[in-house]
Coordinates of C-alpha atoms and ligand atoms in Angstrom, one line a residue:
M1 CA -19.0 -76.7 -118.2
S2 CA -18.7 -74.6 -115.1
F3 CA -20.4 -71.6 -113.5
P4 CA -19.5 -68.2 -115.0
K5 CA -16.6 -66.3 -113.5
G6 CA -17.8 -64.0 -110.8
F7 CA -20.9 -66.1 -110.0
F8 CA -22.4 -64.9 -106.8
W9 CA -22.4 -67.9 -104.4
G10 CA -24.0 -67.1 -101.1
G11 CA -26.9 -67.3 -98.7
A12 CA -30.0 -65.4 -97.7
T13 CA -31.8 -64.3 -94.5
A14 CA -34.6 -61.9 -93.6
S15 CA -34.3 -59.5 -90.7
N16 CA -37.6 -60.4 -88.9
Q17 CA -36.6 -64.1 -89.0
C18 CA -33.1 -63.6 -87.5
E19 CA -32.4 -60.2 -86.0
G20 CA -34.4 -60.4 -82.8
A21 CA -33.7 -57.3 -80.7
W22 CA -37.2 -56.2 -81.5
Q23 CA -37.2 -53.2 -79.3
Q24 CA -33.5 -52.4 -79.4
D25 CA -32.1 -49.1 -80.6
G26 CA -35.4 -47.5 -81.3
K27 CA -36.9 -50.2 -83.5
G28 CA -40.7 -49.9 -83.9
E29 CA -43.2 -52.8 -84.0
S30 CA -43.8 -54.6 -87.3
C31 CA -46.5 -57.0 -88.2
A32 CA -44.0 -59.8 -88.0
D33 CA -43.6 -59.0 -84.3
H34 CA -47.3 -60.0 -83.8
F35 CA -47.1 -63.5 -85.1
T36 CA -46.8 -66.3 -82.5
A37 CA -44.8 -69.5 -83.0
G38 CA -46.7 -72.4 -84.5
T39 CA -45.8 -75.9 -85.8
V40 CA -46.4 -77.9 -88.9
S41 CA -49.8 -78.9 -87.5
Q42 CA -50.6 -75.9 -85.4
P43 CA -50.9 -72.6 -87.2
R44 CA -49.3 -69.3 -86.1
L45 CA -51.6 -66.7 -84.6
F46 CA -51.6 -63.0 -85.3
T47 CA -52.5 -61.0 -82.2
E48 CA -53.5 -57.4 -82.2
T49 CA -51.6 -56.7 -79.0
I50 CA -48.5 -58.5 -77.6
E51 CA -50.1 -61.0 -75.3
E52 CA -48.7 -62.3 -72.0
G53 CA -47.5 -65.9 -72.1
M54 CA -47.4 -66.1 -75.9
N55 CA -44.2 -66.9 -77.8
Y56 CA -43.3 -64.4 -80.5
P57 CA -40.2 -65.8 -82.2
S58 CA -39.3 -62.5 -84.1
H59 CA -38.7 -60.8 -80.7
D60 CA -35.4 -62.6 -80.1
G61 CA -34.8 -64.4 -83.5
I62 CA -31.3 -65.8 -83.4
D63 CA -30.0 -62.4 -82.1
H64 CA -28.3 -61.8 -85.5
Y65 CA -28.7 -58.0 -84.7
N66 CA -26.1 -58.3 -82.0
R67 CA -24.2 -61.2 -83.4
Y68 CA -24.0 -60.1 -87.0
E69 CA -20.2 -59.9 -86.9
E70 CA -19.7 -63.5 -85.8
D71 CA -22.3 -64.7 -88.4
I72 CA -21.0 -62.7 -91.3
R73 CA -17.5 -63.9 -90.5
L74 CA -18.7 -67.5 -90.7
F75 CA -20.3 -66.7 -94.1
A76 CA -16.9 -65.3 -95.2
E77 CA -15.2 -68.5 -94.0
M78 CA -17.4 -70.4 -96.4
G79 CA -16.3 -68.0 -99.1
F80 CA -19.6 -66.2 -99.6
K81 CA -19.6 -63.8 -102.5
M82 CA -23.0 -62.5 -101.8
Y83 CA -25.2 -62.1 -98.7
R84 CA -28.9 -61.5 -99.3
M85 CA -30.5 -59.8 -96.3
S86 CA -33.2 -57.4 -95.6
I87 CA -33.4 -54.1 -93.9
N88 CA -36.1 -53.9 -91.3
W89 CA -38.2 -50.8 -92.3
T90 CA -39.2 -50.3 -88.6
R91 CA -35.5 -49.9 -87.6
I92 CA -35.3 -46.9 -90.0
Y93 CA -38.8 -45.5 -89.6
P94 CA -40.2 -47.1 -86.4
N95 CA -43.8 -46.2 -87.1
G96 CA -43.5 -46.2 -90.9
D97 CA -44.4 -42.5 -91.3
D98 CA -42.0 -40.8 -88.8
E99 CA -40.6 -37.4 -89.7
K100 CA -37.0 -38.4 -89.4
P101 CA -35.2 -41.7 -89.8
N102 CA -33.8 -43.4 -86.7
A103 CA -30.0 -42.8 -86.7
K104 CA -29.2 -45.9 -84.7
G105 CA -31.0 -48.1 -87.2
L106 CA -29.1 -46.5 -90.1
E107 CA -25.8 -46.9 -88.2
H108 CA -26.5 -50.6 -87.7
Y109 CA -26.8 -51.5 -91.3
R110 CA -23.9 -49.3 -92.2
K111 CA -21.8 -51.5 -89.9
V112 CA -23.2 -54.6 -91.5
F113 CA -22.5 -53.5 -95.1
T114 CA -19.1 -52.2 -94.3
L115 CA -18.2 -55.5 -92.8
C116 CA -19.5 -57.4 -95.8
R117 CA -17.4 -55.2 -98.1
Q118 CA -14.3 -55.7 -96.0
L119 CA -14.8 -59.5 -96.3
G120 CA -15.4 -59.4 -100.0
I121 CA -19.1 -60.1 -99.8
E122 CA -21.5 -58.3 -102.0
P123 CA -24.7 -57.3 -100.2
L124 CA -28.0 -58.0 -101.9
V125 CA -30.6 -56.0 -100.0
T126 CA -34.3 -56.7 -99.8
M127 CA -36.1 -53.5 -98.8
S128 CA -39.3 -55.2 -97.6
H129 CA -39.3 -58.9 -96.5
Y130 CA -42.5 -59.8 -94.7
E131 CA -42.3 -57.0 -92.2
F132 CA -44.5 -54.0 -92.3
P133 CA -44.7 -51.2 -89.8
Y134 CA -47.5 -52.1 -87.5
G135 CA -48.2 -48.3 -87.0
L136 CA -49.3 -48.2 -90.6
T137 CA -51.4 -51.3 -90.2
K138 CA -53.4 -49.6 -87.4
K139 CA -53.6 -46.3 -89.2
W140 CA -54.3 -47.2 -92.8
N141 CA -54.7 -50.9 -92.9
G142 CA -51.3 -51.3 -94.7
W143 CA -50.8 -51.2 -98.5
Q144 CA -54.5 -50.8 -99.1
D145 CA -54.0 -47.1 -98.6
R146 CA -52.3 -45.1 -101.2
R147 CA -50.4 -43.0 -98.6
T148 CA -48.3 -46.1 -97.8
I149 CA -46.6 -45.7 -101.1
D150 CA -45.2 -42.3 -100.1
C151 CA -44.0 -43.7 -96.8
F152 CA -42.3 -46.6 -98.5
V153 CA -40.6 -44.5 -101.1
R154 CA -39.4 -42.1 -98.3
Y155 CA -37.9 -45.1 -96.6
T156 CA -36.3 -46.6 -99.7
T157 CA -34.9 -43.2 -100.8
T158 CA -33.4 -42.8 -97.3
I159 CA -31.6 -46.2 -97.4
M160 CA -30.5 -45.8 -101.0
N161 CA -29.0 -42.4 -100.3
E162 CA -27.4 -43.7 -97.1
Y163 CA -25.8 -46.8 -98.6
K164 CA -25.2 -45.7 -102.1
D165 CA -21.5 -46.5 -102.0
L166 CA -22.0 -49.8 -100.1
V167 CA -24.9 -51.5 -101.8
K168 CA -25.4 -52.0 -105.5
Y169 CA -28.0 -54.8 -105.7
W170 CA -31.6 -54.2 -104.4
L171 CA -34.8 -56.2 -104.3
T172 CA -37.8 -54.0 -103.6
F173 CA -40.3 -56.6 -102.2
N174 CA -39.8 -60.2 -101.2
E175 CA -42.1 -62.7 -103.0
I176 CA -44.4 -59.9 -104.1
N177 CA -46.7 -62.4 -105.7
V178 CA -47.7 -63.8 -102.3
S179 CA -49.8 -60.6 -102.1
L180 CA -52.1 -62.3 -104.6
F181 CA -53.3 -64.7 -101.9
G182 CA -55.0 -64.4 -98.5
S183 CA -51.8 -65.7 -96.9
G184 CA -50.1 -62.5 -98.0
D185 CA -52.7 -60.1 -96.5
T186 CA -50.8 -59.4 -93.3
L187 CA -47.5 -61.0 -94.1
S188 CA -46.8 -59.0 -97.1
L189 CA -49.6 -56.3 -97.4
G190 CA -49.7 -55.3 -93.7
M191 CA -53.5 -55.5 -93.7
K192 CA -55.3 -56.6 -90.5
P193 CA -56.3 -60.3 -90.8
E194 CA -59.9 -61.3 -90.7
S195 CA -59.0 -64.1 -88.3
R196 CA -56.3 -64.6 -85.7
I197 CA -55.2 -67.8 -87.4
F198 CA -52.5 -67.4 -90.0
D199 CA -53.4 -69.8 -92.7
V200 CA -50.3 -70.1 -94.8
M201 CA -52.0 -72.1 -97.4
S202 CA -54.9 -69.7 -97.7
T203 CA -55.7 -69.4 -101.4
Q204 CA -59.2 -68.5 -100.4
K205 CA -60.4 -65.6 -102.5
G206 CA -62.9 -64.0 -100.2
S207 CA -65.6 -61.5 -101.1
A208 CA -65.3 -58.9 -103.9
K209 CA -64.6 -56.3 -101.2
V210 CA -61.7 -58.3 -99.8
T211 CA -60.2 -59.2 -103.2
S212 CA -60.5 -55.6 -104.5
A213 CA -58.7 -54.4 -101.3
R214 CA -56.0 -57.0 -101.8
M215 CA -55.5 -56.4 -105.5
T216 CA -55.4 -52.6 -105.0
A217 CA -52.9 -53.1 -102.2
L218 CA -50.7 -55.2 -104.5
H219 CA -51.0 -52.6 -107.2
N220 CA -49.8 -50.0 -104.7
Q221 CA -46.8 -52.1 -103.9
L222 CA -46.0 -52.4 -107.6
V223 CA -46.2 -48.6 -108.0
A224 CA -44.0 -48.2 -104.9
S225 CA -41.5 -50.6 -106.4
A226 CA -41.4 -48.7 -109.7
L227 CA -41.1 -45.3 -107.9
T228 CA -38.2 -46.8 -105.9
V229 CA -36.4 -47.9 -109.0
I230 CA -37.0 -44.4 -110.6
E231 CA -35.6 -42.7 -107.5
G232 CA -32.7 -45.1 -107.2
R233 CA -31.5 -44.6 -110.7
K234 CA -31.1 -40.9 -109.8
I235 CA -29.2 -41.6 -106.6
N236 CA -26.8 -44.0 -108.2
P237 CA -27.0 -45.0 -111.9
N238 CA -25.0 -48.1 -111.1
F239 CA -27.7 -49.6 -108.8
R240 CA -29.2 -52.8 -110.1
F241 CA -32.8 -53.7 -109.1
G242 CA -34.6 -57.0 -109.1
C243 CA -38.1 -58.3 -108.7
M244 CA -38.4 -61.2 -106.3
I245 CA -41.1 -63.7 -107.0
A246 CA -42.1 -66.8 -105.1
G247 CA -41.2 -69.2 -107.9
A248 CA -44.2 -71.4 -108.7
I249 CA -44.1 -74.0 -111.4
A250 CA -47.2 -76.1 -112.1
Y251 CA -47.1 -79.3 -114.2
P252 CA -50.3 -80.6 -115.8
Y253 CA -51.2 -83.6 -113.6
A254 CA -52.3 -85.5 -116.7
C255 CA -52.1 -84.9 -120.4
R256 CA -55.8 -84.2 -120.2
P257 CA -56.1 -80.9 -122.1
S258 CA -58.0 -79.3 -119.3
D259 CA -55.1 -80.1 -116.9
V260 CA -52.7 -78.5 -119.4
Y261 CA -54.7 -75.4 -119.6
S262 CA -55.0 -75.3 -115.8
A263 CA -51.2 -75.6 -115.3
W264 CA -50.6 -72.8 -117.9
W265 CA -53.1 -70.5 -116.2
K266 CA -51.5 -71.1 -112.7
N267 CA -48.0 -70.4 -114.1
E268 CA -49.2 -67.3 -115.9
V269 CA -51.0 -65.8 -112.9
Y270 CA -48.8 -66.9 -110.1
N271 CA -45.5 -65.8 -111.6
F272 CA -46.2 -63.2 -114.2
Y273 CA -49.1 -61.2 -112.9
C274 CA -46.4 -59.4 -110.9
G275 CA -43.3 -60.5 -112.9
D276 CA -44.6 -58.8 -116.1
V277 CA -45.3 -55.5 -114.3
Q278 CA -41.9 -55.4 -112.8
M279 CA -39.9 -56.7 -115.8
T280 CA -41.8 -55.0 -118.6
G281 CA -43.8 -52.2 -117.0
R282 CA -47.1 -53.6 -118.2
Y283 CA -49.7 -55.8 -116.6
N284 CA -49.9 -59.3 -118.0
P285 CA -52.4 -59.7 -120.9
Y286 CA -54.5 -62.0 -118.8
A287 CA -54.6 -59.9 -115.7
D288 CA -58.1 -58.5 -116.5
K289 CA -59.4 -62.0 -116.8
Y290 CA -57.9 -62.9 -113.4
L291 CA -59.5 -59.9 -111.8
K292 CA -62.8 -60.8 -113.3
E293 CA -62.4 -64.3 -111.8
L294 CA -61.9 -62.7 -108.4
N295 CA -64.7 -60.3 -108.9
A296 CA -62.1 -57.6 -108.0
T297 CA -61.5 -54.1 -109.2
I298 CA -58.3 -52.2 -108.7
T299 CA -58.3 -48.5 -107.8
K300 CA -55.6 -46.9 -109.8
R301 CA -54.5 -43.4 -110.8
P302 CA -54.0 -42.3 -114.4
E303 CA -50.3 -41.6 -113.9
D304 CA -49.6 -45.2 -112.6
D305 CA -49.2 -46.7 -116.1
E306 CA -46.3 -44.4 -116.9
I307 CA -44.7 -45.0 -113.5
L308 CA -44.8 -48.7 -114.0
L309 CA -43.3 -48.4 -117.4
K310 CA -40.5 -46.2 -116.2
G311 CA -39.7 -48.2 -113.1
T312 CA -38.9 -51.6 -114.5
V313 CA -36.2 -53.7 -112.9
D314 CA -32.9 -55.1 -114.3
F315 CA -33.1 -58.7 -113.3
Y316 CA -35.5 -61.4 -112.2
S317 CA -35.0 -63.1 -108.8
F318 CA -37.0 -65.8 -107.2
S319 CA -37.3 -68.4 -104.5
Y320 CA -37.6 -72.0 -105.4
Y321 CA -38.4 -74.9 -103.1
M322 CA -40.8 -77.1 -104.9
S323 CA -43.1 -77.6 -107.9
M324 CA -46.8 -78.6 -108.0
C325 CA -49.3 -80.1 -110.3
A326 CA -52.5 -78.6 -111.7
S327 CA -55.6 -80.6 -112.5
T328 CA -59.3 -80.2 -113.0
D329 CA -60.0 -83.4 -111.1
P330 CA -61.3 -82.3 -107.7
E331 CA -60.6 -85.7 -106.2
L332 CA -56.8 -85.3 -106.2
T333 CA -55.0 -84.5 -103.0
K334 CA -53.4 -81.1 -102.5
G335 CA -49.9 -80.9 -101.2
A336 CA -48.3 -78.5 -98.7
G337 CA -46.0 -75.8 -100.0
N338 CA -44.3 -72.4 -99.9
M339 CA -47.4 -70.1 -99.7
I340 CA -48.7 -71.5 -103.0
N341 CA -49.8 -75.1 -103.4
G342 CA -51.3 -77.4 -105.9
V343 CA -51.9 -81.1 -106.5
R344 CA -49.4 -83.6 -105.2
N345 CA -47.0 -85.1 -107.7
P346 CA -46.7 -88.9 -107.4
Y347 CA -43.2 -88.9 -108.8
L348 CA -41.7 -86.7 -106.1
K349 CA -40.6 -87.1 -102.5
S350 CA -41.5 -84.6 -99.8
S351 CA -39.7 -82.9 -97.0
D352 CA -40.7 -83.3 -93.4
W353 CA -43.0 -80.3 -93.9
G354 CA -44.6 -81.8 -97.0
W355 CA -42.9 -79.7 -99.6
Q356 CA -42.3 -81.7 -102.7
I357 CA -38.6 -81.9 -103.7
D358 CA -38.0 -81.3 -107.4
P359 CA -34.5 -80.2 -108.5
E360 CA -35.3 -80.6 -112.2
G361 CA -38.1 -78.2 -111.8
L362 CA -35.6 -75.5 -111.0
R363 CA -34.0 -75.9 -114.4
Y364 CA -37.4 -75.8 -116.1
Y365 CA -38.4 -72.7 -114.1
I366 CA -35.2 -70.8 -114.9
N367 CA -35.5 -71.5 -118.6
Y368 CA -39.2 -70.7 -118.6
V369 CA -38.5 -67.3 -117.1
Y370 CA -35.4 -66.6 -119.1
S371 CA -37.0 -67.2 -122.4
R372 CA -39.8 -64.8 -121.5
Y373 CA -37.6 -61.8 -120.4
Q374 CA -34.0 -62.6 -121.4
K375 CA -32.7 -60.6 -118.5
P376 CA -30.3 -61.9 -115.8
I377 CA -31.6 -64.2 -113.2
M378 CA -30.7 -64.7 -109.6
V379 CA -31.8 -67.7 -107.5
V380 CA -32.1 -65.9 -104.2
E381 CA -33.8 -68.6 -102.1
N382 CA -33.6 -72.4 -102.2
G383 CA -33.0 -74.9 -99.5
L384 CA -34.2 -77.7 -97.3
G385 CA -36.1 -77.2 -94.1
A386 CA -35.3 -80.3 -92.0
V387 CA -34.9 -81.5 -88.4
D388 CA -31.3 -81.5 -87.4
E389 CA -29.6 -83.2 -84.6
L390 CA -26.5 -81.6 -82.9
V391 CA -24.0 -84.3 -82.1
D392 CA -20.6 -83.5 -80.7
G393 CA -20.7 -79.9 -81.9
T394 CA -21.8 -80.6 -85.5
V395 CA -24.7 -81.9 -87.6
H396 CA -24.3 -84.7 -90.1
D397 CA -26.7 -83.2 -92.7
Q398 CA -26.0 -85.3 -95.7
Y399 CA -29.7 -84.9 -96.7
R400 CA -29.2 -81.2 -97.0
I401 CA -26.1 -81.6 -99.1
D402 CA -27.9 -84.0 -101.4
Y403 CA -30.8 -81.5 -101.8
L404 CA -28.5 -78.6 -102.5
R405 CA -26.3 -80.6 -104.8
E406 CA -29.2 -81.6 -107.0
H407 CA -30.6 -78.1 -107.2
I408 CA -27.2 -76.6 -108.0
K409 CA -26.7 -79.2 -110.8
A410 CA -30.1 -78.3 -112.2
M411 CA -29.1 -74.6 -112.2
E412 CA -25.9 -75.5 -114.0
G413 CA -28.1 -77.4 -116.5
A414 CA -30.1 -74.2 -117.1
I415 CA -26.9 -72.3 -117.6
E416 CA -25.8 -74.9 -120.1
D417 CA -29.1 -74.6 -121.9
G418 CA -28.3 -70.9 -122.3
S419 CA -30.0 -69.1 -119.4
D420 CA -28.1 -66.2 -117.8
V421 CA -27.9 -67.0 -114.1
R422 CA -25.8 -64.8 -112.0
A423 CA -26.4 -65.8 -108.3
Y424 CA -27.4 -68.5 -105.9
T425 CA -28.1 -67.4 -102.4
M426 CA -29.2 -70.4 -100.5
W427 CA -32.1 -69.7 -98.1
G428 CA -31.5 -69.6 -94.3
C429 CA -27.7 -70.0 -94.5
I430 CA -27.8 -69.9 -90.7
D431 CA -30.7 -71.5 -88.9
L432 CA -33.5 -69.0 -88.3
V433 CA -37.2 -68.7 -87.6
S434 CA -39.5 -70.3 -90.2
A435 CA -41.8 -67.8 -91.9
S436 CA -44.7 -70.2 -92.3
T437 CA -44.7 -72.0 -89.0
G438 CA -42.6 -69.7 -86.8
E439 CA -40.5 -72.7 -85.7
M440 CA -36.8 -73.0 -85.0
K441 CA -37.1 -76.8 -85.5
K442 CA -37.4 -76.3 -89.3
R443 CA -33.7 -75.7 -90.0
Y444 CA -32.1 -74.6 -93.3
G445 CA -28.7 -73.5 -92.3
F446 CA -25.1 -74.4 -92.9
I447 CA -24.7 -73.1 -89.4
Y448 CA -26.6 -74.6 -86.5
V449 CA -28.0 -72.2 -83.9
D450 CA -28.6 -73.6 -80.5
K451 CA -32.2 -72.5 -79.9
D452 CA -35.4 -74.6 -79.7
N453 CA -39.0 -74.0 -80.5
E454 CA -39.7 -72.7 -77.0
G455 CA -36.9 -70.2 -77.4
K456 CA -34.5 -72.0 -75.1
G457 CA -30.8 -72.5 -75.9
T458 CA -27.4 -70.9 -75.7
L459 CA -27.6 -69.3 -79.2
N460 CA -24.2 -70.7 -79.9
R461 CA -23.3 -71.3 -83.5
Y462 CA -22.0 -74.7 -84.9
R463 CA -20.7 -75.5 -88.4
K464 CA -22.7 -78.4 -89.9
D465 CA -21.2 -80.9 -92.5
S466 CA -22.9 -78.9 -95.2
F467 CA -20.8 -75.9 -94.1
W468 CA -17.6 -77.6 -95.3
W469 CA -19.3 -79.0 -98.4
Y470 CA -20.5 -75.5 -99.5
K471 CA -17.1 -74.0 -98.8
R472 CA -15.6 -76.4 -101.3
V473 CA -18.4 -75.7 -103.8
I474 CA -17.6 -72.0 -103.7
E475 CA -13.8 -72.6 -103.8
T476 CA -14.1 -74.6 -106.9
N477 CA -16.8 -72.4 -108.4
G478 CA -19.2 -75.3 -108.5
E479 CA -16.8 -77.8 -110.1
E480 CA -16.8 -80.0 -107.0
L481 CA -20.3 -80.7 -105.9
Ligands
LIG1 C1 -40.0 -67.9 -98.4 C2 -39.7 -66.7 -97.6 C3 -38.7 -66.8 -96.6 C4 -38.5 -68.2 -96.0 C5 -38.7 -69.3 -96.9 C6 -38.8 -70.7 -96.3 O1 -41.4 -67.9 -98.6 O2 -39.3 -65.6 -98.5 O3 -38.9 -65.8 -95.7 O4 -39.0 -68.3 -94.7 O5 -39.8 -69.1 -97.8 O6 -40.1 -70.8 -95.7 P1 -40.3 -71.4 -94.3 O7 -39.5 -70.5 -93.4 O8 -41.8 -71.3 -94.1 O9 -39.8 -72.7 -94.3

């Protein structure tokens, strides 16, 4: 058994985490530019203004904006077939609602996509990856306001027209289901936070006013996603669109029936509240119950139902780092995780950042989703954030190779089971700024970038052991792991 011919092996990044150049060529401020650096124990802050003496890691990133050519050539050296990246909305419309797009921003991404094509790399483009124009945050408090939909659709229509011959695969929103939680309020929804502290694990629900604003903002994103798909199909019928969900799989902690129900409920809400809308055009049958639980009401327009129905996507994509457990026992310890967390699983080991490592969960998750929608699947984020040590110009990251090997095997298992998986774009193929902690120390890459948490370093790039390993994986289409 091997991976299907034409399988898209590759890697993924997000512009706010790697581009830097935050004021270059007419770029506007995004919410991401207002997050300071944190650590695993010290949360990031969101500041309303850019404060003297604070470290804002998105401002310089790894300078991918200026070094994209070197970086993409390194990806090509590994044999990448796909590069998942995001366009930064504020490079195209600096304030979010400008009259005209910024020509320099458009030109930049044209160069990036042209290079990818020349090197045989298919771009997979996220239109919104945790960066929202700060201008619209100040003006309308982000996605909470319906007018943001028009701004977003103008932006996506611009980029789809501009790159219609260079890009085929699009993701409208990164991890759209993170908008379900408090942690997504500013990160994903562009809303002003209630506190300066960015609590990445915030599953706090808040008052009815807060949850209603959040759930309405999420609804607006879903409508904007559908309108983008509708417009995109007119621009180029060959475009293919995907949803992008933060993959969350919850196991019942015990076979206690209440734990089983609790796991089912988490899976249903966390993945399919958004997944169902984007894949089928209809809200999940349990969405109303969830809204009642939150004491929230969504402000909708009558035409929205039809828009959602018309603007469904072609494939399901997701990030996968870990699994969790669900239990009704309040005594059990919670684990850390990728925006969404649950009870710790005693059978699993954890990364240095406390994320529980579970390759088999990937097989389970893929099959779980595939049996529901029976549409192609892309695994667009997966990887290990670890502390790396640069020795003699390289990093001996066997731990990363082991992590990736086991996850790729699990994905192969899902394909063997009958799921239709088309792509694997490993997260953070080059070291970049962590979304949750803002650190450089949490490294994912096949390529080491010489920069530390304080922002010091030469920014030179170095191939890690995993670089050569992944190159061989791609060469053999996953035969040699
Ligand atoms: C996902 C995000 C990415 C990325 C990744 C790893 O939630 O889509 O932007 O950062 O997780 O998370 P972190 O950077 O916090 O380790």
